[in-house]
């Protein structure tokens, strides 16, 4: 297992995966269990920009959001002992994935398109990429985007099946003496 002996950034954990795969949900739980700090990259961007992710997309466009995302991600070079829930697109733009892999450990939370769709139905408005997709087209949209993005997600240091996750999963991965 590559990550267990990897340094520096042994305690820099980057959670990647599609929108609605549970990065924030599990990140918060694992932070409680492990004592690591929890951050959400979208929230960091929102507080720096003083506006929501949806408003950034609407007002300035996705390209501008991706620049802010890249810049905010690099801020984590200054931190240690954290879990960062990245945005669904974070590893797929610029050299973010390579950067995260060099700074710490990247975990892909892998979920089936059906699971993602059921999570996302409730939370469409917060997510500009799917806010205009009709209910009937959501699953197909997710399936297609997931196929595009999996080539990035699959380069993570470890792939975790979301259906198998529990509160102790990260503790187990980090192992003793971290
Ligand atoms: C995006 C995912 C969102 C957010 C933005 C773009 C994406 O984050 O960064 O809406 O490109 O998949 P979540 O995965 O936290 O929803």
PDB file of N, CA, C and O and ligand atoms in Angstrom, residues 17-21 23-24 40 42 45 53-54 57 62 65-66 69 85-90 93 120 126-129 145 149 153, ligand 1:
ATOM      1  N   UNK A  17     -13.671  12.619  -5.518  1.00  0.00           N
ATOM      2  CA  UNK A  17     -14.771  11.790  -5.988  1.00  0.00           C
ATOM      3  C   UNK A  17     -15.890  12.686  -6.495  1.00  0.00           C
ATOM      4  O   UNK A  17     -15.866  13.906  -6.295  1.00  0.00           O
ATOM      5  N   UNK A  18     -16.852  12.064  -7.132  1.00  0.00           N
ATOM      6  CA  UNK A  18     -17.934  12.811  -7.765  1.00  0.00           C
ATOM      7  C   UNK A  18     -18.760  13.569  -6.726  1.00  0.00           C
ATOM      8  O   UNK A  18     -18.801  13.186  -5.552  1.00  0.00           O
ATOM      9  N   UNK A  19     -19.442  14.634  -7.175  1.00  0.00           N
ATOM     10  CA  UNK A  19     -20.410  15.326  -6.313  1.00  0.00           C
ATOM     11  C   UNK A  19     -21.343  14.287  -5.712  1.00  0.00           C
ATOM     12  O   UNK A  19     -21.760  13.361  -6.411  1.00  0.00           O
ATOM     13  N   UNK A  20     -21.664  14.450  -4.446  1.00  0.00           N
ATOM     14  CA  UNK A  20     -22.648  13.555  -3.839  1.00  0.00           C
ATOM     15  C   UNK A  20     -22.126  12.176  -3.486  1.00  0.00           C
ATOM     16  O   UNK A  20     -22.895  11.285  -3.152  1.00  0.00           O
ATOM     17  N   UNK A  21     -20.801  11.989  -3.535  1.00  0.00           N
ATOM     18  CA  UNK A  21     -20.275  10.659  -3.204  1.00  0.00           C
ATOM     19  C   UNK A  21     -20.012  10.516  -1.702  1.00  0.00           C
ATOM     20  O   UNK A  21     -19.718   9.428  -1.225  1.00  0.00           O
ATOM     21  N   UNK A  23     -17.937  12.889   0.277  1.00  0.00           N
ATOM     22  CA  UNK A  23     -16.629  13.410   0.727  1.00  0.00           C
ATOM     23  C   UNK A  23     -16.772  14.236   2.008  1.00  0.00           C
ATOM     24  O   UNK A  23     -16.002  14.067   2.950  1.00  0.00           O
ATOM     25  N   UNK A  24     -17.765  15.112   2.030  1.00  0.00           N
ATOM     26  CA  UNK A  24     -17.957  15.959   3.207  1.00  0.00           C
ATOM     27  C   UNK A  24     -18.518  15.143   4.372  1.00  0.00           C
ATOM     28  O   UNK A  24     -18.045  15.271   5.507  1.00  0.00           O
ATOM     29  N   UNK A  40     -13.429  21.908   3.906  1.00  0.00           N
ATOM     30  CA  UNK A  40     -14.168  21.656   2.666  1.00  0.00           C
ATOM     31  C   UNK A  40     -13.684  22.712   1.664  1.00  0.00           C
ATOM     32  O   UNK A  40     -13.780  23.909   1.948  1.00  0.00           O
ATOM     33  N   UNK A  42     -14.755  23.777  -1.222  1.00  0.00           N
ATOM     34  CA  UNK A  42     -15.772  24.729  -1.711  1.00  0.00           C
ATOM     35  C   UNK A  42     -16.029  25.826  -0.679  1.00  0.00           C
ATOM     36  O   UNK A  42     -16.184  26.997  -1.035  1.00  0.00           O
ATOM     37  N   UNK A  45     -13.235  28.330  -0.696  1.00  0.00           N
ATOM     38  CA  UNK A  45     -13.357  29.212  -1.865  1.00  0.00           C
ATOM     39  C   UNK A  45     -14.454  30.249  -1.619  1.00  0.00           C
ATOM     40  O   UNK A  45     -14.268  31.442  -1.884  1.00  0.00           O
ATOM     41  N   UNK A  53     -20.503  29.119  -4.435  1.00  0.00           N
ATOM     42  CA  UNK A  53     -19.969  28.489  -5.651  1.00  0.00           C
ATOM     43  C   UNK A  53     -20.917  28.751  -6.829  1.00  0.00           C
ATOM     44  O   UNK A  53     -20.478  29.109  -7.926  1.00  0.00           O
ATOM     45  N   UNK A  54     -22.216  28.620  -6.586  1.00  0.00           N
ATOM     46  CA  UNK A  54     -23.189  28.858  -7.668  1.00  0.00           C
ATOM     47  C   UNK A  54     -23.069  30.283  -8.190  1.00  0.00           C
ATOM     48  O   UNK A  54     -23.104  30.511  -9.410  1.00  0.00           O
ATOM     49  N   UNK A  57     -19.950  30.669 -10.394  1.00  0.00           N
ATOM     50  CA  UNK A  57     -20.194  30.111 -11.725  1.00  0.00           C
ATOM     51  C   UNK A  57     -21.033  31.076 -12.560  1.00  0.00           C
ATOM     52  O   UNK A  57     -20.745  31.330 -13.724  1.00  0.00           O
ATOM     53  N   UNK A  62     -17.174  29.193 -15.107  1.00  0.00           N
ATOM     54  CA  UNK A  62     -16.471  28.052 -14.521  1.00  0.00           C
ATOM     55  C   UNK A  62     -14.949  28.243 -14.534  1.00  0.00           C
ATOM     56  O   UNK A  62     -14.257  27.838 -13.598  1.00  0.00           O
ATOM     57  N   UNK A  65     -13.887  29.981 -11.548  1.00  0.00           N
ATOM     58  CA  UNK A  65     -14.000  29.097 -10.384  1.00  0.00           C
ATOM     59  C   UNK A  65     -12.795  28.148 -10.314  1.00  0.00           C
ATOM     60  O   UNK A  65     -12.224  27.923  -9.246  1.00  0.00           O
ATOM     61  N   UNK A  66     -12.397  27.602 -11.472  1.00  0.00           N
ATOM     62  CA  UNK A  66     -11.277  26.639 -11.466  1.00  0.00           C
ATOM     63  C   UNK A  66      -9.965  27.309 -11.052  1.00  0.00           C
ATOM     64  O   UNK A  66      -9.107  26.678 -10.431  1.00  0.00           O
ATOM     65  N   UNK A  69     -10.206  27.671  -7.332  1.00  0.00           N
ATOM     66  CA  UNK A  69     -10.071  26.332  -6.741  1.00  0.00           C
ATOM     67  C   UNK A  69      -8.594  25.925  -6.674  1.00  0.00           C
ATOM     68  O   UNK A  69      -8.106  25.439  -5.656  1.00  0.00           O
ATOM     69  N   UNK A  85     -12.070  17.790   2.036  1.00  0.00           N
ATOM     70  CA  UNK A  85     -13.048  17.331   1.051  1.00  0.00           C
ATOM     71  C   UNK A  85     -12.935  18.251  -0.159  1.00  0.00           C
ATOM     72  O   UNK A  85     -13.233  19.440  -0.082  1.00  0.00           O
ATOM     73  N   UNK A  86     -12.448  17.704  -1.270  1.00  0.00           N
ATOM     74  CA  UNK A  86     -12.271  18.503  -2.488  1.00  0.00           C
ATOM     75  C   UNK A  86     -13.600  18.589  -3.236  1.00  0.00           C
ATOM     76  O   UNK A  86     -14.535  17.850  -2.949  1.00  0.00           O
ATOM     77  N   UNK A  87     -13.685  19.476  -4.210  1.00  0.00           N
ATOM     78  CA  UNK A  87     -14.845  19.508  -5.098  1.00  0.00           C
ATOM     79  C   UNK A  87     -14.742  18.341  -6.085  1.00  0.00           C
ATOM     80  O   UNK A  87     -13.648  17.810  -6.314  1.00  0.00           O
ATOM     81  N   UNK A  88     -15.858  17.982  -6.670  1.00  0.00           N
ATOM     82  CA  UNK A  88     -15.861  16.861  -7.608  1.00  0.00           C
ATOM     83  C   UNK A  88     -14.929  17.054  -8.799  1.00  0.00           C
ATOM     84  O   UNK A  88     -14.401  16.097  -9.360  1.00  0.00           O
ATOM     85  N   UNK A  89     -14.696  18.310  -9.176  1.00  0.00           N
ATOM     86  CA  UNK A  89     -13.846  18.567 -10.335  1.00  0.00           C
ATOM     87  C   UNK A  89     -12.384  18.836  -9.983  1.00  0.00           C
ATOM     88  O   UNK A  89     -11.528  18.905 -10.878  1.00  0.00           O
ATOM     89  N   UNK A  90     -12.092  18.967  -8.705  1.00  0.00           N
ATOM     90  CA  UNK A  90     -10.746  19.407  -8.298  1.00  0.00           C
ATOM     91  C   UNK A  90      -9.601  18.597  -8.931  1.00  0.00           C
ATOM     92  O   UNK A  90      -8.670  19.190  -9.489  1.00  0.00           O
ATOM     93  N   UNK A  93      -8.704  19.183 -13.050  1.00  0.00           N
ATOM     94  CA  UNK A  93      -8.293  20.452 -13.662  1.00  0.00           C
ATOM     95  C   UNK A  93      -6.874  20.819 -13.222  1.00  0.00           C
ATOM     96  O   UNK A  93      -6.421  20.414 -12.150  1.00  0.00           O
ATOM     97  N   UNK A 120     -27.898  13.368  -4.901  1.00  0.00           N
ATOM     98  CA  UNK A 120     -27.888  14.704  -5.513  1.00  0.00           C
ATOM     99  C   UNK A 120     -29.279  15.284  -5.758  1.00  0.00           C
ATOM    100  O   UNK A 120     -29.422  16.498  -5.853  1.00  0.00           O
ATOM    101  N   UNK A 126     -27.373  23.751  -5.038  1.00  0.00           N
ATOM    102  CA  UNK A 126     -26.019  24.151  -4.622  1.00  0.00           C
ATOM    103  C   UNK A 126     -24.986  23.807  -5.676  1.00  0.00           C
ATOM    104  O   UNK A 126     -23.824  24.139  -5.537  1.00  0.00           O
ATOM    105  N   UNK A 127     -25.396  23.048  -6.695  1.00  0.00           N
ATOM    106  CA  UNK A 127     -24.407  22.504  -7.632  1.00  0.00           C
ATOM    107  C   UNK A 127     -24.691  22.955  -9.055  1.00  0.00           C
ATOM    108  O   UNK A 127     -25.509  22.367  -9.764  1.00  0.00           O
ATOM    109  N   UNK A 128     -23.969  23.994  -9.474  1.00  0.00           N
ATOM    110  CA  UNK A 128     -24.262  24.604 -10.769  1.00  0.00           C
ATOM    111  C   UNK A 128     -24.172  23.641 -11.950  1.00  0.00           C
ATOM    112  O   UNK A 128     -24.904  23.805 -12.931  1.00  0.00           O
ATOM    113  N   UNK A 129     -23.322  22.629 -11.863  1.00  0.00           N
ATOM    114  CA  UNK A 129     -23.171  21.738 -13.022  1.00  0.00           C
ATOM    115  C   UNK A 129     -24.437  20.918 -13.285  1.00  0.00           C
ATOM    116  O   UNK A 129     -24.658  20.463 -14.403  1.00  0.00           O
ATOM    117  N   UNK A 145     -20.496  11.902 -17.057  1.00  0.00           N
ATOM    118  CA  UNK A 145     -19.443  12.716 -16.418  1.00  0.00           C
ATOM    119  C   UNK A 145     -18.500  11.845 -15.597  1.00  0.00           C
ATOM    120  O   UNK A 145     -17.299  12.075 -15.544  1.00  0.00           O
ATOM    121  N   UNK A 149     -14.481  11.467 -15.838  1.00  0.00           N
ATOM    122  CA  UNK A 149     -13.629  11.849 -14.708  1.00  0.00           C
ATOM    123  C   UNK A 149     -12.899  10.693 -14.049  1.00  0.00           C
ATOM    124  O   UNK A 149     -11.944  10.917 -13.313  1.00  0.00           O
ATOM    125  N   UNK A 153      -9.880  10.257 -11.195  1.00  0.00           N
ATOM    126  CA  UNK A 153     -10.141   9.711  -9.854  1.00  0.00           C
ATOM    127  C   UNK A 153      -9.339   8.424  -9.610  1.00  0.00           C
ATOM    128  O   UNK A 153      -8.849   8.189  -8.507  1.00  0.00           O
TER     129      UNK A 153
HETATM  130  C1  LIG B   1     -18.050  20.483  -8.901  1.00  0.00           C
HETATM  131  C2  LIG B   1     -18.348  19.963  -7.674  1.00  0.00           C
HETATM  132  C3  LIG B   1     -18.737  20.794  -6.518  1.00  0.00           C
HETATM  133  C4  LIG B   1     -18.201  22.218  -6.679  1.00  0.00           C
HETATM  134  C5  LIG B   1     -18.581  22.784  -8.005  1.00  0.00           C
HETATM  135  C6  LIG B   1     -18.067  21.950  -9.174  1.00  0.00           C
HETATM  136  C7  LIG B   1     -17.673  19.558 -10.003  1.00  0.00           C
HETATM  137  O1  LIG B   1     -18.226  20.222  -5.319  1.00  0.00           O
HETATM  138  O2  LIG B   1     -16.800  22.253  -6.510  1.00  0.00           O
HETATM  139  O3  LIG B   1     -19.985  22.858  -8.026  1.00  0.00           O
HETATM  140  O4  LIG B   1     -17.078  20.022 -10.996  1.00  0.00           O
HETATM  141  O5  LIG B   1     -17.960  18.350  -9.891  1.00  0.00           O
HETATM  142  P1  LIG B   1     -18.885  18.925  -4.589  1.00  0.00           P
HETATM  143  O6  LIG B   1     -18.272  17.705  -5.189  1.00  0.00           O
HETATM  144  O7  LIG B   1     -18.496  19.110  -3.168  1.00  0.00           O
HETATM  145  O8  LIG B   1     -20.354  19.009  -4.813  1.00  0.00           O
END
